[in-house]
PDB file of C-alpha atoms in Angstrom:
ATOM      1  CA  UNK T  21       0.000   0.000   0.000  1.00  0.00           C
ATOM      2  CA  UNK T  22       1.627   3.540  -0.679  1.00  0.00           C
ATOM      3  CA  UNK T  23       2.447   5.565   2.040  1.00  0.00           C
ATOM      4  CA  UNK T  24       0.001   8.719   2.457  1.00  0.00           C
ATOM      5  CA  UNK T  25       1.153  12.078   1.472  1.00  0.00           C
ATOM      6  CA  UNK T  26       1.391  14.563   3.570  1.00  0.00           C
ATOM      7  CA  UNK T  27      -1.394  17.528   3.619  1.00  0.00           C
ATOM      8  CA  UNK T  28      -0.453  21.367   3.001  1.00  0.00           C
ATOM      9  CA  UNK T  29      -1.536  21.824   6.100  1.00  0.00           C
ATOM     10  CA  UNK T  30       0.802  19.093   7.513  1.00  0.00           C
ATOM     11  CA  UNK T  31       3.715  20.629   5.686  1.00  0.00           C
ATOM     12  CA  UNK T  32       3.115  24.552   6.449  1.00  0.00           C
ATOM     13  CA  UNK T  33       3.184  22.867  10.536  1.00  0.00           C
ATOM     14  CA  UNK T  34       6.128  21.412  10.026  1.00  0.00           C
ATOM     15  CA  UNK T  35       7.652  24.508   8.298  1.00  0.00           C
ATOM     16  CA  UNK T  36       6.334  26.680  10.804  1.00  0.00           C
ATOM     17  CA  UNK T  37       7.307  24.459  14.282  1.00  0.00           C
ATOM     18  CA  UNK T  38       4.385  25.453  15.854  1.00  0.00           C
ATOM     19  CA  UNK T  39       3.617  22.047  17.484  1.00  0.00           C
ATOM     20  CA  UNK T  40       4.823  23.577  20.570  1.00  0.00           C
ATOM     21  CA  UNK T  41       2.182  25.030  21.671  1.00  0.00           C
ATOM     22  CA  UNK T  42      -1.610  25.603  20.634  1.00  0.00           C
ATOM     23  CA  UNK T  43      -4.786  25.956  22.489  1.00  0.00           C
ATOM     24  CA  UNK T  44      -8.426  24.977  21.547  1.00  0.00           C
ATOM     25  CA  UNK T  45     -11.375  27.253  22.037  1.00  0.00           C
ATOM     26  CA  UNK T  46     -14.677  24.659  21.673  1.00  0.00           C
ATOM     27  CA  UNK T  47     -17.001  27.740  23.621  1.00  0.00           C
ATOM     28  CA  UNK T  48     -18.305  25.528  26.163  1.00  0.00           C
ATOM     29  CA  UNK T  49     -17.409  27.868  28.970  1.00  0.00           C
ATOM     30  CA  UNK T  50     -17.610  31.124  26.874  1.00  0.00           C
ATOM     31  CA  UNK T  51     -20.247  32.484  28.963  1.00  0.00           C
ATOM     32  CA  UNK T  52     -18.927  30.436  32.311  1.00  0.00           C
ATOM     33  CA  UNK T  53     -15.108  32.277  32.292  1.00  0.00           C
ATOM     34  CA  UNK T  54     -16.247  35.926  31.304  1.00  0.00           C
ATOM     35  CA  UNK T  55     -16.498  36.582  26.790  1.00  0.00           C
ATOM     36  CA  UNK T  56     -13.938  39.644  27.684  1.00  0.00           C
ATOM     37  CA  UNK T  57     -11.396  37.309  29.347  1.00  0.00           C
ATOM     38  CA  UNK T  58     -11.950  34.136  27.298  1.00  0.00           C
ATOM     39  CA  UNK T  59      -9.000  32.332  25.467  1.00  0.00           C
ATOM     40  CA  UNK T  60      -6.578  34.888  27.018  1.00  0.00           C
ATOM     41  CA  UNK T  61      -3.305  33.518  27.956  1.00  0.00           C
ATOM     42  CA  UNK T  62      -4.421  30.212  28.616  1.00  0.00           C
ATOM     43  CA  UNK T  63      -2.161  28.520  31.102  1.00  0.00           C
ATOM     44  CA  UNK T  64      -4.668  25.963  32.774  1.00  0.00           C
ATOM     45  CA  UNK T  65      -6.615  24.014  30.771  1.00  0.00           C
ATOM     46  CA  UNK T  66      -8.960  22.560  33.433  1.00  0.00           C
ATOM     47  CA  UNK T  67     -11.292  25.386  32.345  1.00  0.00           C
ATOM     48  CA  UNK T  68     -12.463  23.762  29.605  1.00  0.00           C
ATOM     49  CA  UNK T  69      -9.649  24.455  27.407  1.00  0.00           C
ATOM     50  CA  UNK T  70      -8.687  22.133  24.846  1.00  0.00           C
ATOM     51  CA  UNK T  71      -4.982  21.722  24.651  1.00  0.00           C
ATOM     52  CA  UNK T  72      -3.851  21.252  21.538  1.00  0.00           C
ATOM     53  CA  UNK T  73       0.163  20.594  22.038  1.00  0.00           C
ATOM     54  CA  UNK T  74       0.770  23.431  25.125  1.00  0.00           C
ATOM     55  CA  UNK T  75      -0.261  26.503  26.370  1.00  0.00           C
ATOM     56  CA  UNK T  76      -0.769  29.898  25.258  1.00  0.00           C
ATOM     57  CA  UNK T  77       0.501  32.594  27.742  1.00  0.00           C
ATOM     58  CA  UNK T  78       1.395  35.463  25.416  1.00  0.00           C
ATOM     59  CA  UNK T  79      -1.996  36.036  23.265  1.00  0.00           C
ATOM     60  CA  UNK T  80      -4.692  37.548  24.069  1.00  0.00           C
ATOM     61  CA  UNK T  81      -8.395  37.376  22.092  1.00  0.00           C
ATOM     62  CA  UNK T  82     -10.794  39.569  21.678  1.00  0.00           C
ATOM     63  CA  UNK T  83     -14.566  38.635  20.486  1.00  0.00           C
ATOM     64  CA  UNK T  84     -16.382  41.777  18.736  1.00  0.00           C
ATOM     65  CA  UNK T  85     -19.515  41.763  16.745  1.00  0.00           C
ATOM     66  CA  UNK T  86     -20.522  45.338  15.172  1.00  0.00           C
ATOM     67  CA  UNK T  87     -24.359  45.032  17.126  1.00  0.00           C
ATOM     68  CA  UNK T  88     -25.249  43.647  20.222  1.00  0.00           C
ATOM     69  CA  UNK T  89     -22.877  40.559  21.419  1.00  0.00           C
ATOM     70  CA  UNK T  90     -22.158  37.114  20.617  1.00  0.00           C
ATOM     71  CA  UNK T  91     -24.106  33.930  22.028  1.00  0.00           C
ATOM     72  CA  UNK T  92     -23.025  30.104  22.026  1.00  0.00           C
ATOM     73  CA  UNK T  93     -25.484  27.834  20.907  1.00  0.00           C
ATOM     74  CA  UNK T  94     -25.208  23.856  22.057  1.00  0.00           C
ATOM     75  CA  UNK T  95     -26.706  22.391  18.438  1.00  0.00           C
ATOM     76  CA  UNK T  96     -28.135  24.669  15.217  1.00  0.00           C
ATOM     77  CA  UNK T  97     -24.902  25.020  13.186  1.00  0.00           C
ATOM     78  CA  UNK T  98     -24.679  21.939  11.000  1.00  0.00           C
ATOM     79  CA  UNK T  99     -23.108  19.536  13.221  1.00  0.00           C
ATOM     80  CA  UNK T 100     -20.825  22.160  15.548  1.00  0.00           C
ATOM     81  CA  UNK T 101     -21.489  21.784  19.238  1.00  0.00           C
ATOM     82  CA  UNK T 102     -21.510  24.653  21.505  1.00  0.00           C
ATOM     83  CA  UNK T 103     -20.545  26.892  18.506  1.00  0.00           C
ATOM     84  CA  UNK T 104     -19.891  30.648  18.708  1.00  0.00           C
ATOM     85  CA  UNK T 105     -22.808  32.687  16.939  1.00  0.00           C
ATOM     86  CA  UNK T 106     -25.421  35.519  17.430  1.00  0.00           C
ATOM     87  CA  UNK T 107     -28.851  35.959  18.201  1.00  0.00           C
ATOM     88  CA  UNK T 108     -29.667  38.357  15.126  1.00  0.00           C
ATOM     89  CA  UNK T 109     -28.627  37.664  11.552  1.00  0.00           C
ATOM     90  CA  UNK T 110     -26.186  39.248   9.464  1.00  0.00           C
ATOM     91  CA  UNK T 111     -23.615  40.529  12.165  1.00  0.00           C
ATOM     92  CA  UNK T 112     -20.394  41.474  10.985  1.00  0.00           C
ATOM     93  CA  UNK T 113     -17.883  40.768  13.977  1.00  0.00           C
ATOM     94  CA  UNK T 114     -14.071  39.226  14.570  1.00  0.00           C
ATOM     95  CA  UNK T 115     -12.192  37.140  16.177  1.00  0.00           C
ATOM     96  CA  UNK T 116      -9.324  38.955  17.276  1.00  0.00           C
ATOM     97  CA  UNK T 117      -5.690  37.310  18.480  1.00  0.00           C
ATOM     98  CA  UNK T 118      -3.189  39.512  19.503  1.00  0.00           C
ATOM     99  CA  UNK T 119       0.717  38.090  21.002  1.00  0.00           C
ATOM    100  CA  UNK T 120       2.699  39.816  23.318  1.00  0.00           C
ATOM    101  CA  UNK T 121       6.295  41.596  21.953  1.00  0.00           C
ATOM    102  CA  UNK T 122       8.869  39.052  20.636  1.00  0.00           C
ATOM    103  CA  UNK T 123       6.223  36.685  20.215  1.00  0.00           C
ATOM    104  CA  UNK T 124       4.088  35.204  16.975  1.00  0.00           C
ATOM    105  CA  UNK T 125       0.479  34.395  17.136  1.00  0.00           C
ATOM    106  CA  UNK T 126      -0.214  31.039  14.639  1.00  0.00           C
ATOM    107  CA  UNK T 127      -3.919  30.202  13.581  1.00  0.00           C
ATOM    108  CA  UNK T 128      -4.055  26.344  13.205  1.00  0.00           C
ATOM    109  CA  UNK T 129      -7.701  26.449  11.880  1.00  0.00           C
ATOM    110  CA  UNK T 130     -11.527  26.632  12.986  1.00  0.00           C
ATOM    111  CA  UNK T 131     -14.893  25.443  11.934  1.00  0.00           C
ATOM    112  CA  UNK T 132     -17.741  27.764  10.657  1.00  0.00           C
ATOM    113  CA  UNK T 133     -21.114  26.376   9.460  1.00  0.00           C
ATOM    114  CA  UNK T 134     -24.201  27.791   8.664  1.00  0.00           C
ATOM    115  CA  UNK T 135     -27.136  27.733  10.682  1.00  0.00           C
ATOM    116  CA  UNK T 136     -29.863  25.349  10.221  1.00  0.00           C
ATOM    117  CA  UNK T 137     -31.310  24.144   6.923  1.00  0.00           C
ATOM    118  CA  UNK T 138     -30.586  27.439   5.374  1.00  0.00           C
ATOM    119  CA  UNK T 139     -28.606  29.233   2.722  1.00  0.00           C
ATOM    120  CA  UNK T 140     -26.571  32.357   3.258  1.00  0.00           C
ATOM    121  CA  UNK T 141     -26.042  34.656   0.627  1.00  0.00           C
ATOM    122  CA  UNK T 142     -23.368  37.322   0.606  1.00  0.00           C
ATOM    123  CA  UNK T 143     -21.573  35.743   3.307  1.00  0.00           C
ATOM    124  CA  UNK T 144     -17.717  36.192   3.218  1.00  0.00           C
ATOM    125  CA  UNK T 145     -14.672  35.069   5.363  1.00  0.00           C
ATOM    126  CA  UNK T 146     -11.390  36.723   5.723  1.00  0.00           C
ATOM    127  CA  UNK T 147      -8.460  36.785   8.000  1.00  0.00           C
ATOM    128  CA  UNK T 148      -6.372  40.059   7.756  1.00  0.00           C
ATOM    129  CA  UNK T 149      -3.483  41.023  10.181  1.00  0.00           C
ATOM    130  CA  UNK T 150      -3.022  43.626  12.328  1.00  0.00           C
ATOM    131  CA  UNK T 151      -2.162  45.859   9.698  1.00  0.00           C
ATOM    132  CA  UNK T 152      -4.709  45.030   7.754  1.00  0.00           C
ATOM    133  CA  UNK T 153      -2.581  43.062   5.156  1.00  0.00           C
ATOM    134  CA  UNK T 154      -5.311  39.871   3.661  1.00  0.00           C
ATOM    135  CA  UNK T 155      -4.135  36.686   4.043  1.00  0.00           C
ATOM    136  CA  UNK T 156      -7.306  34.739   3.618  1.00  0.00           C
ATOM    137  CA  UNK T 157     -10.612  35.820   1.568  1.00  0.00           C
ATOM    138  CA  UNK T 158     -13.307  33.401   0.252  1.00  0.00           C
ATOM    139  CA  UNK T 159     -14.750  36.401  -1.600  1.00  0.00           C
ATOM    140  CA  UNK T 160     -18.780  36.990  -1.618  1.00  0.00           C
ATOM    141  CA  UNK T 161     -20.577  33.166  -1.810  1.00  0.00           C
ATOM    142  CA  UNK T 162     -23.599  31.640  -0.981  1.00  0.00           C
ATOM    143  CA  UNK T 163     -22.792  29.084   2.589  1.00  0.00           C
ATOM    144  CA  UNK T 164     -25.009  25.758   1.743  1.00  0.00           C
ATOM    145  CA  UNK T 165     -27.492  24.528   4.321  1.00  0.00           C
ATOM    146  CA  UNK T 166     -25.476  22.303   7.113  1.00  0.00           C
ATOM    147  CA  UNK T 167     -22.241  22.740   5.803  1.00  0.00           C
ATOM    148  CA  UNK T 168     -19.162  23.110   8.190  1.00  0.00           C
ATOM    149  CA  UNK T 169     -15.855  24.314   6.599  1.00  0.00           C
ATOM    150  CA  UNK T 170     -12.145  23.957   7.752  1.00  0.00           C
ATOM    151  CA  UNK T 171     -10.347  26.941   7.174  1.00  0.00           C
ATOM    152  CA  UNK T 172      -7.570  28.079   6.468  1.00  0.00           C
ATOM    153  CA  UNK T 173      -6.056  26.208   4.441  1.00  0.00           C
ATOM    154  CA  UNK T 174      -2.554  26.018   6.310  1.00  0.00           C
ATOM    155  CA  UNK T 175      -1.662  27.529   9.204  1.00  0.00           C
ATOM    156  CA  UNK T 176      -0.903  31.413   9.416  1.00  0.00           C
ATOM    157  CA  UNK T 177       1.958  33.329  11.481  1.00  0.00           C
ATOM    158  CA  UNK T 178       1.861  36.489  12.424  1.00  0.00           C
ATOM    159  CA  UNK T 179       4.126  39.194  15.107  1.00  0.00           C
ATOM    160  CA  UNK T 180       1.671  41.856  14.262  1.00  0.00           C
ATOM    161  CA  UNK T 181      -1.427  39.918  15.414  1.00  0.00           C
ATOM    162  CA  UNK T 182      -4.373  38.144  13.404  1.00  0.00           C
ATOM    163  CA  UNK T 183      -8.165  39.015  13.032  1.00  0.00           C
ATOM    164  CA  UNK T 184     -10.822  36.691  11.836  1.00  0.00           C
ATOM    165  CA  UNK T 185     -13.561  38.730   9.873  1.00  0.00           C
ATOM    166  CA  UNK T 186     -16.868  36.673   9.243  1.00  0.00           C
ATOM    167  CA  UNK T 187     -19.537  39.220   7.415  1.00  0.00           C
ATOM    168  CA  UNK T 188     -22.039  37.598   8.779  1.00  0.00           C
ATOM    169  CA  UNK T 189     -22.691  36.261  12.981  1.00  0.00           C
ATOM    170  CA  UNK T 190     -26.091  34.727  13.420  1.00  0.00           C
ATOM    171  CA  UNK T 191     -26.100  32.880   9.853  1.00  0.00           C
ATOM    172  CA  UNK T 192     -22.648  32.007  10.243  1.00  0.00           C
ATOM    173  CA  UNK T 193     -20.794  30.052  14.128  1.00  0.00           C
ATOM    174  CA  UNK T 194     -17.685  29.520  14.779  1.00  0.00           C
ATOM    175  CA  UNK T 195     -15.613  26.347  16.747  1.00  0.00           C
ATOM    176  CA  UNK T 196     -13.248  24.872  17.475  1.00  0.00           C
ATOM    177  CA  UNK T 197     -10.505  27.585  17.029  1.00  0.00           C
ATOM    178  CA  UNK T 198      -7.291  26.062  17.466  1.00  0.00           C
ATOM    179  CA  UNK T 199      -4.369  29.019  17.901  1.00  0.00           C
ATOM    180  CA  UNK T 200      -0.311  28.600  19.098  1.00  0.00           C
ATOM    181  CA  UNK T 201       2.409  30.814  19.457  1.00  0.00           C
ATOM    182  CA  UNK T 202       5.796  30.962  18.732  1.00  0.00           C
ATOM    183  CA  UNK T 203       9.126  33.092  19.649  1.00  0.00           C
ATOM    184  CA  UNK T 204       9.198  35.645  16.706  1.00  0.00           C
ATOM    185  CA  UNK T 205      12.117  34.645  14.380  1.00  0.00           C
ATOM    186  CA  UNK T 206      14.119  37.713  13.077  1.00  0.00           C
ATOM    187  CA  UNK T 207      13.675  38.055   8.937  1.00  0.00           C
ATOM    188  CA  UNK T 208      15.595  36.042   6.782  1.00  0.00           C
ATOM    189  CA  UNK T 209      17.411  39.243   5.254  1.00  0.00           C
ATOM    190  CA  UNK T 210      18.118  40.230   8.867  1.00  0.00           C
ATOM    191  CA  UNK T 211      20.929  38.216   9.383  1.00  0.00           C
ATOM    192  CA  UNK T 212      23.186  38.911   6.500  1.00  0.00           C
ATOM    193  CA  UNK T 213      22.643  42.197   7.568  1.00  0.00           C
ATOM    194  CA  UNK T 214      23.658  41.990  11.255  1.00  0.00           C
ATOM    195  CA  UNK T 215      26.857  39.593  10.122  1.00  0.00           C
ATOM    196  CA  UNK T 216      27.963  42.710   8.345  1.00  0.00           C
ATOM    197  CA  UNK T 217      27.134  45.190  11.226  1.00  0.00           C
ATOM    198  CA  UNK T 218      29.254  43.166  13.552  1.00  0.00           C
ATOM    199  CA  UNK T 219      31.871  43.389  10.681  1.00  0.00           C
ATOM    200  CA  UNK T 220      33.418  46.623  11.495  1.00  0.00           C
ATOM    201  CA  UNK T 221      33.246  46.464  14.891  1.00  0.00           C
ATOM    202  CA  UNK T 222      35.650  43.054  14.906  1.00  0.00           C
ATOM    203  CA  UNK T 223      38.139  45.112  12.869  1.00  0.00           C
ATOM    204  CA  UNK T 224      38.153  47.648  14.839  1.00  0.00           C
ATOM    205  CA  UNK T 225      38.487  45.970  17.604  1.00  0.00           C
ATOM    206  CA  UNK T 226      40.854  44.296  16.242  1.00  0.00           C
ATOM    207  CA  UNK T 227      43.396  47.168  15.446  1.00  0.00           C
ATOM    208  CA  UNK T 228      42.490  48.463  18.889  1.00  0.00           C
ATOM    209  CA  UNK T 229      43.885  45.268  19.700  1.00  0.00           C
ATOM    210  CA  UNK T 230      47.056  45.410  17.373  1.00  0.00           C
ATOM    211  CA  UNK T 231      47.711  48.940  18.408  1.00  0.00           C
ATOM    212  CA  UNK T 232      47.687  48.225  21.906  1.00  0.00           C
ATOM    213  CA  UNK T 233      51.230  46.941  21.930  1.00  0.00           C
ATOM    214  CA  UNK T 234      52.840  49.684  19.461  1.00  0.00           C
ATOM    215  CA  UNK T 235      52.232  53.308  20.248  1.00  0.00           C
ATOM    216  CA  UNK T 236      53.991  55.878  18.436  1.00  0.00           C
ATOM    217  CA  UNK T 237      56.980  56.511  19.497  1.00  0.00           C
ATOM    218  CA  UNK T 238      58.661  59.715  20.458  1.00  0.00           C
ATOM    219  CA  UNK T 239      60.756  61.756  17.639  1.00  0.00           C
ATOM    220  CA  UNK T 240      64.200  61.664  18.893  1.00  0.00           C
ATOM    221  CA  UNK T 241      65.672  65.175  20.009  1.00  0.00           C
ATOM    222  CA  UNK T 242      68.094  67.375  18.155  1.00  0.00           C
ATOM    223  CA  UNK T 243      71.298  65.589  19.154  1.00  0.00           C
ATOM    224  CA  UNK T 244      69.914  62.167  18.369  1.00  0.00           C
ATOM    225  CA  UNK T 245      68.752  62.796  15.009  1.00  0.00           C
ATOM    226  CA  UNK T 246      72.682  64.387  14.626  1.00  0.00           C
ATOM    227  CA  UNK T 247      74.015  61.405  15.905  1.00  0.00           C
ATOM    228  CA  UNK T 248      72.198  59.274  14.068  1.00  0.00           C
ATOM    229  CA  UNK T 249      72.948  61.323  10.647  1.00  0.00           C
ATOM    230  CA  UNK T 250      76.543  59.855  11.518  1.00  0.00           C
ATOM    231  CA  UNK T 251      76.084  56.762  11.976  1.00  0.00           C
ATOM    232  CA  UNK T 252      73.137  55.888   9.534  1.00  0.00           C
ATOM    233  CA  UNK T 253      73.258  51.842  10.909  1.00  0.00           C
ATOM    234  CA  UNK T 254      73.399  51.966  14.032  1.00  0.00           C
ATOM    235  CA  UNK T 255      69.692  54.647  13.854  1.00  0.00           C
ATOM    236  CA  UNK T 256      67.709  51.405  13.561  1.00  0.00           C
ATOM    237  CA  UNK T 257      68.072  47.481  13.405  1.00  0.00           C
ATOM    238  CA  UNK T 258      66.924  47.431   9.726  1.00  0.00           C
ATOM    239  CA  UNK T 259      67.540  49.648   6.953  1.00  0.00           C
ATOM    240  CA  UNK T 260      65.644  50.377   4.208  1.00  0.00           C
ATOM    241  CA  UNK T 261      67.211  47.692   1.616  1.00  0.00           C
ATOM    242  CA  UNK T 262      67.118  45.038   4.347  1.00  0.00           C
ATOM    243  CA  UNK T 263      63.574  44.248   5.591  1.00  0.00           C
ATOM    244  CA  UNK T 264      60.221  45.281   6.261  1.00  0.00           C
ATOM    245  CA  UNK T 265      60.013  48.082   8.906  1.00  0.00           C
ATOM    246  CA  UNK T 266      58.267  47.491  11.945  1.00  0.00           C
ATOM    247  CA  UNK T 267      54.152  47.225  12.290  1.00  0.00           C
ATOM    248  CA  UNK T 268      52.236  49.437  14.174  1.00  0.00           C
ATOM    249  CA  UNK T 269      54.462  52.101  14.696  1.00  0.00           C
ATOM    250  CA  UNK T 270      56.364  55.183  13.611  1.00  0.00           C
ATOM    251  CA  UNK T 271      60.128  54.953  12.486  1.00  0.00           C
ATOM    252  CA  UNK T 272      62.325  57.366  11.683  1.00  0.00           C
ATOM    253  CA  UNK T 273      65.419  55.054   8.866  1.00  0.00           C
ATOM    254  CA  UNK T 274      67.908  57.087   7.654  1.00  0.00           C
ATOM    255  CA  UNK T 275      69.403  56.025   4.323  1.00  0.00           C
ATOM    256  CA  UNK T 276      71.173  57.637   1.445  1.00  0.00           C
ATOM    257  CA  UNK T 277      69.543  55.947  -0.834  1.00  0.00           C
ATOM    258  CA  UNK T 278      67.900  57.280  -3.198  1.00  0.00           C
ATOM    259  CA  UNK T 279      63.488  56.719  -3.486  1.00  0.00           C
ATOM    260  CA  UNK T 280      63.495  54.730  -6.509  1.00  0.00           C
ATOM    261  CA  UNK T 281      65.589  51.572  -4.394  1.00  0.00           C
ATOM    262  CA  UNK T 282      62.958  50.961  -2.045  1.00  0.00           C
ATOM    263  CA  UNK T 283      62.166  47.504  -1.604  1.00  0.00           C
ATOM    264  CA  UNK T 284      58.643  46.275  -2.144  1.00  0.00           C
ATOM    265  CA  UNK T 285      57.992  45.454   2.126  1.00  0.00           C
ATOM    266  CA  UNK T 286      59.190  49.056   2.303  1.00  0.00           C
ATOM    267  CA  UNK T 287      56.125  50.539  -0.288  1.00  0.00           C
ATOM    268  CA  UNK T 288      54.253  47.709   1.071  1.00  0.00           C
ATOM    269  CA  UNK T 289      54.730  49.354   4.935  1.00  0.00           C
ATOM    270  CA  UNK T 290      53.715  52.532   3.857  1.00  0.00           C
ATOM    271  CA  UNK T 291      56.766  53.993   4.008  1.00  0.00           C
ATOM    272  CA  UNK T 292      57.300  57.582   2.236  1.00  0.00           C
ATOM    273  CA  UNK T 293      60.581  59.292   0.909  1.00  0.00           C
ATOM    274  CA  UNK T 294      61.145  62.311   2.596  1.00  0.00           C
ATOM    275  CA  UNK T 295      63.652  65.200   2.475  1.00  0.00           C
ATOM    276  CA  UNK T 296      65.093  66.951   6.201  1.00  0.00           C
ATOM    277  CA  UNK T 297      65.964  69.786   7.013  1.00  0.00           C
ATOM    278  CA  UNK T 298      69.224  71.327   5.118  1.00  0.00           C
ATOM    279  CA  UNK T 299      72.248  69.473   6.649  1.00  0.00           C
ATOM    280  CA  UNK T 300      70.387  66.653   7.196  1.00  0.00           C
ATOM    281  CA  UNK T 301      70.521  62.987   6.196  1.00  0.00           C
ATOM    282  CA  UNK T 302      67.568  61.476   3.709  1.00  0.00           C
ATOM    283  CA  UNK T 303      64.688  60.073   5.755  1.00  0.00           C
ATOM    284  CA  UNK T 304      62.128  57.102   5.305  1.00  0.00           C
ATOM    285  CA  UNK T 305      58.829  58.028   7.359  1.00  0.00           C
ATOM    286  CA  UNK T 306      57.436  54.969   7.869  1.00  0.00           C
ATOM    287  CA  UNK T 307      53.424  55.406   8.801  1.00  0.00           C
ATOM    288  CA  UNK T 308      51.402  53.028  11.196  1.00  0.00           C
ATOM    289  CA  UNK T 309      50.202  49.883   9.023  1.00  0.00           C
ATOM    290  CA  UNK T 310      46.628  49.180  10.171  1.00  0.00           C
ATOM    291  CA  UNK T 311      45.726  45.228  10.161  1.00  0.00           C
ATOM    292  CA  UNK T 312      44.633  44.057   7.061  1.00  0.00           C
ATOM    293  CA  UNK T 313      45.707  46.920   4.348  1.00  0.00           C
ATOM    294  CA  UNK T 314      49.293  45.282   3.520  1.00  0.00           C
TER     295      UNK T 314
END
């Protein structure tokens, strides 16, 4: 027998992790626990709760219908039990789910039927965030008599918070809402971007680092710089033509030779060809090489 494939809806959990946690509102204690305090930050689930892999202590819900307010009804929508609808017809109202900062709110899915035997024109579903962005939208249909639907399709994520729009409480009930949360994940594109912000701060830190063993030293006073003008070899352990001149720090070479015999390491070092004073010997200033531009 082939193995079964896996649903959308399977896949976008799996892709999402939210089997952490997730919490099931079935609106048998609606009235019981208090509509304005219902579903929030569920933590105990002997209150009728179902829980559907954890708890949900960072969202809050909110239950809003445009006229009057919501009702539970035991039987009447198709085959929902204790379903979430209104005593008039054709209330527009929402679900709303709102997480706590660094936190995501995930819809998992709920059931809406119609009521009774009848058909609903103009009725439309839709599930927006916060912002208003769409995410889900049947669009303006007709609900059949005793129909229940599943929506949505796969589960849906949100930081900003998540409202589920139904055009029309009292013809339409909702159940079995099944919500999680997750710790918000930073963007994708947010990454690259911090790697290179903490670029420049390691190199820097880094020739902080370098630095810390070479400061500048002091120029030498008038009678050194004579008495090294007379003995050009003995001013420094390396001249010029020997090898590269030290890192991280200032050093004063004299040399009689003339620019064009520098050796590479000496370009390389940052060194520059300078002319003294009058009565002077010929100079190489040799600049502070920073880590990582030789």
């Amino acid at each position: 027998m082939p193995r079964p494939r896996p649903t959308l809806a399977a896949a976008a959990t799996l892709l999402l992790g939210i089997a952490a946690h997730a919490t099931e509102l079935n609106f048998d204690h609606y009235h019981a626990i208090s509509p304005a305090a219902y579903g929030d930050r569920v933590t105990d689930f002997s209150l009728g709760y179902g829980n559907a892999g954890g708890a949900t202590p960072n969202v809050v819900l909110d239950f809003v219908a445009s006229r009057g307010a919501f009702s539970v009804y035991a039987t009447g929508y198709a085959g929902l039990q204790s379903a979430l609808g209104h005593s008039s017809y054709d209330v527009p109202g929402l679900i709303r789910l709102t997480p706590d900062a660094g936190f995501d709110v995930v819809l998992q899915g709920f059931d809406i039927a119609a009521w009774s035997s009848g058909s609903y024109p103009n009725s439309r579903i839709r599930v927006v965030d916060a912002a208003g962005t769409p995410l889900v939208d049947s669009g303006v249909f007709t609900f059949g008599p005793n129909a229940v639907q599943r929506l949505p399709a796969a589960p849906i994520r949100s930081s900003l918070g998540l409202e589920i729009l139904v055009s029309d409480f009292g013809d339409l009930g909702v159940d079995n809402l099944v919500f999680g949360q997750a710790a918000t994940v930073p963007d994708a594109p947010a990454a690259p971007m911090m790697l290179a912000g903490l670029g420049p701060l390691g190199a820097k830190r880094a020739r902080k680092s370098a630095g810390a063993g070479h400061l500048p030293q002091r120029r030498q006073g008038a009678g050194q710089r004579q008495q090294r003008s007379s003995n050009p070899q003995a001013s420094h352990p390396r001249s010029p033509g020997s090898a590269e001149p030290p890192r991280g720090a200032w050093a004063w070479v004299a040399a009689s030779l003339p620019s064009a015999s520098a050796t590479p390491a000496t370009r390389a070092a940052g060194c520059a060809w300078i002319e003294p004073p009058m009565g002077r010997s010929t100079l190489w200033a040799c600049g502070e090489v920073r880590a990582g531009s030789v």
